[in-house]
Amino acid sequence: MAAPLLEVENLQVHFETEDGLVKAVDGISYTVDRGQTLGIVGESGSGKSVSSLTVMGLTRARNARITGTVRFDGKDLLGTSEEDMRQIRGNDIAMIFQDPLSSLHPFYKVGAQIAEGVQAHRDVSKAQAWDRAVEMLSLVGIPEPRKRADAYPHEFSGGMRQRAMIAMALANDPKLLIADEPTTALDVTVQAQILELIERLQSEFDTAVVVITHDLGVVAEMADEIAVMYAGRIVEKANTDTIFAAPEHPYTWGLLSSIPRLDAPRDEELVPIAGRPPSLINLPGGCSFHPRCPYVREAHTKVDPELKPVPGAPGHEVACLLDSSVRRKLWSELRSGVKPAEARSDVMEEAR
Amino acid sequence: MSVSASEATGANPVAREKIMEVEGLFKHFPIHAGFFRRQVGAVKAVDGVSFDVLRGETLGLVGESGCGKSTTARLLLRLMEPTDGSIKFEGREIAGVKGNELKALRREMQMIFQDPYSSLNPRKTVGSIISDPFAIHGMHKDAGERKKAVQELMDIVGLNPEHYNRYPHEFSGGQRQRIGVARALALRPKVIVADEPVSALDVSIQAQVLNLLRDLQRELGLTLIFIAHDLSVVRHMCDRVAVMYLGRIVELATSDQLYSHPRMPYTGALMSAVPVADPRLAAAKKRQVLVGDVPSPTNPPPGCRFHTRCWKAQEVCRNEDPPLVAKDGGNLAACHFPLSDAEVLERVPSARNVNG
Ligand SMILES: Nc1ncnc2c1ncn2[C@@H]1O[C@H](COP(=O)(O)OP(=O)(O)OP(=O)(O)O)[C@@H](O)[C@H]1O
Ligand SMILES: Nc1ncnc2c1ncn2[C@@H]1O[C@H](COP(=O)(O)OP(=O)(O)O)[C@@H](O)[C@H]1O
Ligand code: SF4
Ligand code: SF4
Ligand SMILES: [Mg+2]
Ligand SMILES: [Mg+2]
């Protein structure tokens, strides 16, 4: 088998701040193959954006301490000079953000901005670059693309700006697209247009996609594999079907039971996750989820669980000190409507 | 609009009393231009809506950004004056009330806002924020009595009453939203409007606030008008749902009716667009993607307002405005060619699991 397109290994991104060391990303590893989609989910502040920005070389501030490896297409990106990174960004790796205005300049015409991106990486004439811009705008479904290329970002609606940004990101046929909350600010109808667009372009160009979102529905529809992040770590990783059908980390269970679903009975009780995410400066000892976890045992406040393969489930990894057999029982209880607090006594006895 | 919207209560055997009746409601915001600031047009934010609110129910308002949900809510609470139309509260016309009468009305109806960060004054303690309504309405003048009333409210919404003297920035987003809920409950209102109350919150915190609102609504017998753009959240919370498009209600039904068999193609498209957190259903789904953007509310399309984006549109849709009337299954929908069950299932596979 060919090597994965993107390999992230034991990546750590710590920021030195006045308040102390912020462990934004604390040793995560994942791979993405060509044409595949990895979804990264988790609450806000869990390190999703920082990890992806680091892949792009966009967290190289003086206060940042970055260790680990990022290998892209065989090349070590953490050791790559800023100048070379600039060549890679917008060419081999492209990124789309939640807020399109953060990457579209307000005073330049949309078409000119896309064309400029093309000329920066390709040896083409101005006219050719402009044609490419128009072609891309048409590809992302902007009506009358030749006319619209002449417009300024503020003349576009929110959904059109998002599509223009995708046009810009994909103009150079990147091998990897990182989409950070690409649809969070949009209405569901526009979101559906954008997701459809990303999927279509991906299947046409075999692009690898990393999609970051807090919306479990979005990853269920887009991702082949999902990584669940909590407090700077990946706490569970598996293919998409497994994450939804047989998740084994209590935090993943919490996320799944706190969203109302269109496909569940209407009066099903939501089970919120207690408390809130920890400070990344003062992480709780042991398992960092333990203050919010309904299944915590004494030992879990001292021992920090590693992300380990689930026996008999290839590709499924979980960072939890409970036995896989116990976790499976707990999950099936939860599914049958048992509240986390009630599950503790009987099933948990076995965990001792 | 001839049919009273409260007739869409099929699944609810007890015909409940109407607490509010809205008839032919309009709000047009004038657009001025030129040297003389002449009016050159109007944003037709709410453009002829009629519906009833039943006592003790949770009524949802959904639709894309800009369709008029918040404006409708503000009109109901008389936070602004309608351009035209009638709003009755407990049988009394309130569309034109002013002064003391309006102030008295504020005690009956309250609002919870979307943004738990900007809707609370950062320089005031939680105690004084929650007791603001008491001050405005001259209630609980005795300091001790007021503190007791506030701490009771804090307890009801799950805040620690000892945190009476803390400031908003010392609370998390979910806790701040609880402060907003406590403030809204202070005057024991009969109706509460929650405008996107959880949109700014993380999923785990969102569930805490949704549970709180649902419990309070049940325990205190409140009438809740719940605005959200997340259709799964609306289904979870609401007994009945009104779908808005370009200043109009285009479908109104009980949650069970709406989610198991939407009739208006726009409702179908909204539901089809919701990403389902179940990979198998997601794979089975033929996502109905709408083309184009929402037309301008200054100049809505003639005939059915949705015809510019509707895949079922025929000639009659471009010319005749369809009335909001009962369709197959009991939903009120404004459509010449309502969706069949087969068309729904193809686009919204989750509808199969929703027992009507
Ligand atoms: N004060 C105002 N002056 C002019 N136009 C207004 C005003 N308030 C609202 N509008 C317009 O009225 C329409 C409906 O606005 P409204 O705020 O009710 O939408 P909404 O459905 O709540 O949208 P969102 O989900 O974005 O909050 C929009 O086109 C809006 O721009
Ligand atoms: N340049 C920086 N300096 C200090 N802390 C930072 C910096 N960038 C991000 N952080 C912190 O890192 C954590 C993770 O941030 P982020 O990855 O943006 O979260 P999210 O999962 O919401 O995308 C947050 O606590 C954030 O405040
Ligand atoms: S290790 Fe313990 S505290 Fe951590 S997630 Fe597993 S059960 Fe919960
Ligand atoms: S009336 Fe016609 S255009 Fe309007 S929703 Fe129905 S089918 Fe579509
Ligand atoms: Mg982020
Ligand atoms: Mg609004």
GROMACS .gro file of N, CA and C in nm, chain B residues 9-113:
model
  315
  361THR      N    1  -5.389   2.064   1.493
  361THR     CA    2  -5.350   2.011   1.622
  361THR      C    3  -5.380   1.863   1.628
  362GLY      N    4  -5.399   1.805   1.511
  362GLY     CA    5  -5.439   1.665   1.495
  362GLY      C    6  -5.403   1.573   1.609
  363ALA      N    7  -5.273   1.562   1.640
  363ALA     CA    8  -5.227   1.462   1.735
  363ALA      C    9  -5.264   1.499   1.879
  364ASN      N   10  -5.310   1.622   1.898
  364ASN     CA   11  -5.337   1.669   2.033
  364ASN      C   12  -5.487   1.663   2.060
  365PRO      N   13  -5.533   1.562   2.136
  365PRO     CA   14  -5.675   1.542   2.152
  365PRO      C   15  -5.744   1.655   2.230
  366VAL      N   16  -5.677   1.710   2.328
  366VAL     CA   17  -5.738   1.816   2.407
  366VAL      C   18  -5.725   1.948   2.330
  367ALA      N   19  -5.838   1.998   2.281
  367ALA     CA   20  -5.832   2.125   2.211
  367ALA      C   21  -5.801   2.232   2.314
  368ARG      N   22  -5.680   2.291   2.303
  368ARG     CA   23  -5.642   2.386   2.406
  368ARG      C   24  -5.688   2.526   2.374
  369GLU      N   25  -5.701   2.604   2.477
  369GLU     CA   26  -5.745   2.742   2.467
  369GLU      C   27  -5.637   2.825   2.396
  370LYS      N   28  -5.682   2.921   2.317
  370LYS     CA   29  -5.587   3.010   2.250
  370LYS      C   30  -5.542   3.118   2.349
  371ILE      N   31  -5.411   3.135   2.361
  371ILE     CA   32  -5.364   3.245   2.445
  371ILE      C   33  -5.333   3.367   2.360
  372MET      N   34  -5.290   3.342   2.235
  372MET     CA   35  -5.267   3.454   2.143
  372MET      C   36  -5.328   3.421   2.007
  373GLU      N   37  -5.380   3.524   1.942
  373GLU     CA   38  -5.434   3.507   1.807
  373GLU      C   39  -5.375   3.615   1.718
  374VAL      N   40  -5.310   3.573   1.611
  374VAL     CA   41  -5.246   3.666   1.520
  374VAL      C   42  -5.318   3.659   1.386
  375GLU      N   43  -5.356   3.774   1.333
  375GLU     CA   44  -5.435   3.775   1.210
  375GLU      C   45  -5.380   3.880   1.113
  376GLY      N   46  -5.338   3.836   0.997
  376GLY     CA   47  -5.295   3.930   0.892
  376GLY      C   48  -5.186   4.026   0.936
  377LEU      N   49  -5.082   3.972   0.999
  377LEU     CA   50  -4.977   4.057   1.057
  377LEU      C   51  -4.873   4.097   0.951
  378PHE      N   52  -4.842   4.227   0.947
  378PHE     CA   53  -4.741   4.280   0.855
  378PHE      C   54  -4.640   4.366   0.929
  379LYS      N   55  -4.514   4.358   0.887
  379LYS     CA   56  -4.415   4.457   0.930
  379LYS      C   57  -4.328   4.488   0.809
  380HIS      N   58  -4.343   4.609   0.758
  380HIS     CA   59  -4.260   4.654   0.647
  380HIS      C   60  -4.165   4.761   0.697
  381PHE      N   61  -4.035   4.741   0.675
  381PHE     CA   62  -3.936   4.843   0.714
  381PHE      C   63  -3.908   4.930   0.592
  382PRO      N   64  -3.939   5.060   0.601
  382PRO     CA   65  -3.919   5.145   0.484
  382PRO      C   66  -3.772   5.159   0.447
  383ILE      N   67  -3.743   5.167   0.318
  383ILE     CA   68  -3.607   5.195   0.269
  383ILE      C   69  -3.610   5.337   0.210
  384HIS      N   70  -3.523   5.422   0.262
  384HIS     CA   71  -3.519   5.560   0.214
  384HIS      C   72  -3.394   5.581   0.131
  385ALA      N   73  -3.403   5.669   0.030
  385ALA     CA   74  -3.286   5.698  -0.052
  385ALA      C   75  -3.294   5.839  -0.107
  386GLY      N   76  -3.180   5.887  -0.156
  386GLY     CA   77  -3.178   6.018  -0.221
  386GLY      C   78  -3.171   6.134  -0.123
  387PHE      N   79  -3.157   6.253  -0.178
  387PHE     CA   80  -3.138   6.373  -0.099
  387PHE      C   81  -3.255   6.399  -0.005
  388PHE      N   82  -3.376   6.376  -0.052
  388PHE     CA   83  -3.493   6.403   0.031
  388PHE      C   84  -3.533   6.283   0.116
  389ARG      N   85  -3.447   6.180   0.118
  389ARG     CA   86  -3.474   6.060   0.195
  389ARG      C   87  -3.614   6.007   0.167
  390ARG      N   88  -3.649   6.011   0.040
  390ARG     CA   89  -3.780   5.959   0.004
  390ARG      C   90  -3.784   5.809   0.019
  391GLN      N   91  -3.901   5.758   0.053
  391GLN     CA   92  -3.912   5.613   0.064
  391GLN      C   93  -3.916   5.552  -0.075
  392VAL      N   94  -3.821   5.461  -0.100
  392VAL     CA   95  -3.815   5.402  -0.233
  392VAL      C   96  -3.860   5.256  -0.234
  393GLY      N   97  -3.891   5.204  -0.117
  393GLY     CA   98  -3.935   5.065  -0.111
  393GLY      C   99  -3.945   5.024   0.033
  394ALA      N  100  -3.964   4.893   0.056
  394ALA     CA  101  -3.974   4.845   0.193
  394ALA      C  102  -3.924   4.702   0.202
  395VAL      N  103  -3.857   4.671   0.314
  395VAL     CA  104  -3.823   4.532   0.342
  395VAL      C  105  -3.946   4.469   0.403
  396LYS      N  106  -4.003   4.373   0.332
  396LYS     CA  107  -4.127   4.311   0.381
  396LYS      C  108  -4.091   4.196   0.474
  397ALA      N  109  -4.049   4.232   0.595
  397ALA     CA  110  -3.995   4.133   0.689
  397ALA      C  111  -4.102   4.034   0.732
  398VAL      N  112  -4.219   4.085   0.764
  398VAL     CA  113  -4.334   3.999   0.794
  398VAL      C  114  -4.444   4.045   0.701
  399ASP      N  115  -4.499   3.952   0.621
  399ASP     CA  116  -4.581   3.996   0.510
  399ASP      C  117  -4.713   3.918   0.502
  400GLY      N  118  -4.789   3.929   0.612
  400GLY     CA  119  -4.920   3.864   0.614
  400GLY      C  120  -4.914   3.727   0.679
  401VAL      N  121  -4.899   3.723   0.812
  401VAL     CA  122  -4.902   3.592   0.878
  401VAL      C  123  -5.018   3.587   0.977
  402SER      N  124  -5.080   3.469   0.986
  402SER     CA  125  -5.191   3.445   1.077
  402SER      C  126  -5.167   3.313   1.146
  403PHE      N  127  -5.174   3.312   1.277
  403PHE     CA  128  -5.165   3.186   1.350
  403PHE      C  129  -5.212   3.208   1.493
  404ASP      N  130  -5.239   3.098   1.562
  404ASP     CA  131  -5.275   3.106   1.703
  404ASP      C  132  -5.166   3.044   1.786
  405VAL      N  133  -5.157   3.088   1.911
  405VAL     CA  134  -5.067   3.024   2.006
  405VAL      C  135  -5.157   2.965   2.114
  406LEU      N  136  -5.137   2.837   2.144
  406LEU     CA  137  -5.223   2.772   2.243
  406LEU      C  138  -5.159   2.779   2.381
  407ARG      N  139  -5.244   2.794   2.481
  407ARG     CA  140  -5.192   2.806   2.617
  407ARG      C  141  -5.116   2.680   2.657
  408GLY      N  142  -4.995   2.697   2.706
  408GLY     CA  143  -4.918   2.585   2.756
  408GLY      C  144  -4.841   2.507   2.650
  409GLU      N  145  -4.850   2.548   2.525
  409GLU     CA  146  -4.776   2.474   2.421
  409GLU      C  147  -4.639   2.536   2.397
  410THR      N  148  -4.554   2.460   2.325
  410THR     CA  149  -4.432   2.518   2.271
  410THR      C  150  -4.450   2.524   2.121
  411LEU      N  151  -4.448   2.646   2.070
  411LEU     CA  152  -4.466   2.666   1.927
  411LEU      C  153  -4.331   2.704   1.867
  412GLY      N  154  -4.289   2.631   1.765
  412GLY     CA  155  -4.160   2.659   1.703
  412GLY      C  156  -4.175   2.748   1.580
  413LEU      N  157  -4.075   2.832   1.558
  413LEU     CA  158  -4.067   2.910   1.433
  413LEU      C  159  -3.933   2.875   1.368
  414VAL      N  160  -3.937   2.821   1.247
  414VAL     CA  161  -3.812   2.789   1.178
  414VAL      C  162  -3.809   2.851   1.040
  415GLY      N  163  -3.690   2.856   0.984
  415GLY     CA  164  -3.674   2.911   0.850
  415GLY      C  165  -3.534   2.967   0.836
  416GLU      N  166  -3.497   2.996   0.710
  416GLU     CA  167  -3.362   3.046   0.686
  416GLU      C  168  -3.344   3.186   0.743
  417SER      N  169  -3.219   3.222   0.760
  417SER     CA  170  -3.185   3.354   0.810
  417SER      C  171  -3.254   3.463   0.726
  418GLY      N  172  -3.313   3.559   0.795
  418GLY     CA  173  -3.377   3.669   0.725
  418GLY      C  174  -3.522   3.646   0.685
  419CYS      N  175  -3.580   3.531   0.722
  419CYS     CA  176  -3.717   3.502   0.677
  419CYS      C  177  -3.823   3.570   0.762
  420GLY      N  178  -3.782   3.632   0.874
  420GLY     CA  179  -3.879   3.709   0.953
  420GLY      C  180  -3.914   3.650   1.088
  421LYS      N  181  -3.837   3.553   1.135
  421LYS     CA  182  -3.867   3.489   1.264
  421LYS      C  183  -3.856   3.589   1.378
  422SER      N  184  -3.742   3.656   1.388
  422SER     CA  185  -3.722   3.747   1.500
  422SER      C  186  -3.819   3.865   1.495
  423THR      N  187  -3.846   3.913   1.375
  423THR     CA  188  -3.939   4.025   1.363
  423THR      C  189  -4.078   3.982   1.411
  424THR      N  190  -4.121   3.863   1.372
  424THR     CA  191  -4.250   3.812   1.419
  424THR      C  192  -4.251   3.807   1.572
  425ALA      N  193  -4.143   3.755   1.630
  425ALA     CA  194  -4.136   3.745   1.776
  425ALA      C  195  -4.144   3.883   1.841
  426ARG      N  196  -4.072   3.978   1.785
  426ARG     CA  197  -4.072   4.113   1.843
  426ARG      C  198  -4.210   4.177   1.833
  427LEU      N  199  -4.280   4.146   1.725
  427LEU     CA  200  -4.416   4.200   1.711
  427LEU      C  201  -4.508   4.138   1.815
  428LEU      N  202  -4.498   4.008   1.835
  428LEU     CA  203  -4.584   3.938   1.932
  428LEU      C  204  -4.568   3.999   2.070
  429LEU      N  205  -4.444   4.029   2.108
  429LEU     CA  206  -4.418   4.085   2.240
  429LEU      C  207  -4.436   4.236   2.240
  430ARG      N  208  -4.475   4.288   2.126
  430ARG     CA  209  -4.493   4.432   2.110
  430ARG      C  210  -4.365   4.509   2.145
  431LEU      N  211  -4.251   4.451   2.107
  431LEU     CA  212  -4.126   4.524   2.119
  431LEU      C  213  -4.115   4.618   2.000
  432MET      N  214  -4.201   4.598   1.901
  432MET     CA  215  -4.214   4.695   1.792
  432MET      C  216  -4.360   4.695   1.747
  433GLU      N  217  -4.395   4.799   1.671
  433GLU     CA  218  -4.534   4.814   1.631
  433GLU      C  219  -4.555   4.754   1.493
  434PRO      N  220  -4.661   4.677   1.474
  434PRO     CA  221  -4.683   4.620   1.340
  434PRO      C  222  -4.727   4.728   1.241
  435THR      N  223  -4.697   4.706   1.113
  435THR     CA  224  -4.745   4.794   1.007
  435THR      C  225  -4.895   4.776   0.991
  436ASP      N  226  -4.939   4.652   1.007
  436ASP     CA  227  -5.081   4.623   0.995
  436ASP      C  228  -5.109   4.489   1.061
  437GLY      N  229  -5.235   4.466   1.096
  437GLY     CA  230  -5.274   4.336   1.146
  437GLY      C  231  -5.317   4.339   1.290
  438SER      N  232  -5.365   4.225   1.336
  438SER     CA  233  -5.421   4.216   1.470
  438SER      C  234  -5.345   4.113   1.552
  439ILE      N  235  -5.314   4.148   1.676
  439ILE     CA  236  -5.253   4.054   1.770
  439ILE      C  237  -5.340   4.055   1.894
  440LYS      N  238  -5.396   3.943   1.930
  440LYS     CA  239  -5.476   3.938   2.052
  440LYS      C  240  -5.404   3.855   2.157
  441PHE      N  241  -5.403   3.907   2.279
  441PHE     CA  242  -5.349   3.833   2.391
  441PHE      C  243  -5.463   3.811   2.490
  442GLU      N  244  -5.494   3.687   2.520
  442GLU     CA  245  -5.608   3.651   2.603
  442GLU      C  246  -5.733   3.727   2.562
  443GLY      N  247  -5.755   3.730   2.430
  443GLY     CA  248  -5.876   3.789   2.377
  443GLY      C  249  -5.872   3.940   2.359
  444ARG      N  250  -5.766   4.005   2.409
  444ARG     CA  251  -5.760   4.151   2.404
  444ARG      C  252  -5.667   4.196   2.292
  445GLU      N  253  -5.711   4.294   2.213
  445GLU     CA  254  -5.628   4.346   2.104
  445GLU      C  255  -5.507   4.422   2.161
  446ILE      N  256  -5.387   4.384   2.119
  446ILE     CA  257  -5.269   4.453   2.173
  446ILE      C  258  -5.184   4.516   2.063
  447ALA      N  259  -5.229   4.507   1.938
  447ALA     CA  260  -5.147   4.556   1.826
  447ALA      C  261  -5.114   4.704   1.840
  448GLY      N  262  -5.204   4.783   1.901
  448GLY     CA  263  -5.179   4.927   1.907
  448GLY      C  264  -5.157   4.981   2.047
  449VAL      N  265  -5.146   4.894   2.150
  449VAL     CA  266  -5.138   4.948   2.287
  449VAL      C  267  -5.009   5.027   2.308
  450LYS      N  268  -5.018   5.128   2.395
  450LYS     CA  269  -4.904   5.216   2.423
  450LYS      C  270  -4.895   5.244   2.572
  451GLY      N  271  -4.788   5.311   2.613
  451GLY     CA  272  -4.776   5.364   2.749
  451GLY      C  273  -4.791   5.261   2.858
  452ASN      N  274  -4.874   5.293   2.958
  452ASN     CA  275  -4.889   5.205   3.074
  452ASN      C  276  -4.946   5.068   3.039
  453GLU      N  277  -5.034   5.070   2.939
  453GLU     CA  278  -5.094   4.943   2.897
  453GLU      C  279  -4.986   4.850   2.843
  454LEU      N  280  -4.892   4.910   2.766
  454LEU     CA  281  -4.783   4.833   2.709
  454LEU      C  282  -4.691   4.783   2.819
  455LYS      N  283  -4.667   4.868   2.919
  455LYS     CA  284  -4.581   4.830   3.030
  455LYS      C  285  -4.642   4.712   3.106
  456ALA      N  286  -4.772   4.717   3.124
  456ALA     CA  287  -4.841   4.608   3.194
  456ALA      C  288  -4.829   4.478   3.115
  457LEU      N  289  -4.830   4.492   2.982
  457LEU     CA  290  -4.819   4.375   2.894
  457LEU      C  291  -4.684   4.306   2.911
  458ARG      N  292  -4.580   4.386   2.938
  458ARG     CA  293  -4.445   4.331   2.955
  458ARG      C  294  -4.439   4.227   3.067
  459ARG      N  295  -4.529   4.242   3.164
  459ARG     CA  296  -4.527   4.146   3.275
  459ARG      C  297  -4.578   4.011   3.229
  460GLU      N  298  -4.655   4.010   3.123
  460GLU     CA  299  -4.716   3.885   3.077
  460GLU      C  300  -4.627   3.810   2.980
  461MET      N  301  -4.538   3.883   2.909
  461MET     CA  302  -4.460   3.821   2.803
  461MET      C  303  -4.315   3.863   2.812
  462GLN      N  304  -4.225   3.768   2.799
  462GLN     CA  305  -4.082   3.797   2.813
  462GLN      C  306  -4.002   3.727   2.705
  463MET      N  307  -3.879   3.774   2.687
  463MET     CA  308  -3.795   3.722   2.579
  463MET      C  309  -3.661   3.672   2.632
  464ILE      N  310  -3.612   3.563   2.574
  464ILE     CA  311  -3.476   3.515   2.600
  464ILE      C  312  -3.399   3.528   2.469
  465PHE      N  313  -3.281   3.587   2.475
  465PHE     CA  314  -3.210   3.619   2.351
  465PHE      C  315  -3.104   3.515   2.316
   0.00000   0.00000   0.00000
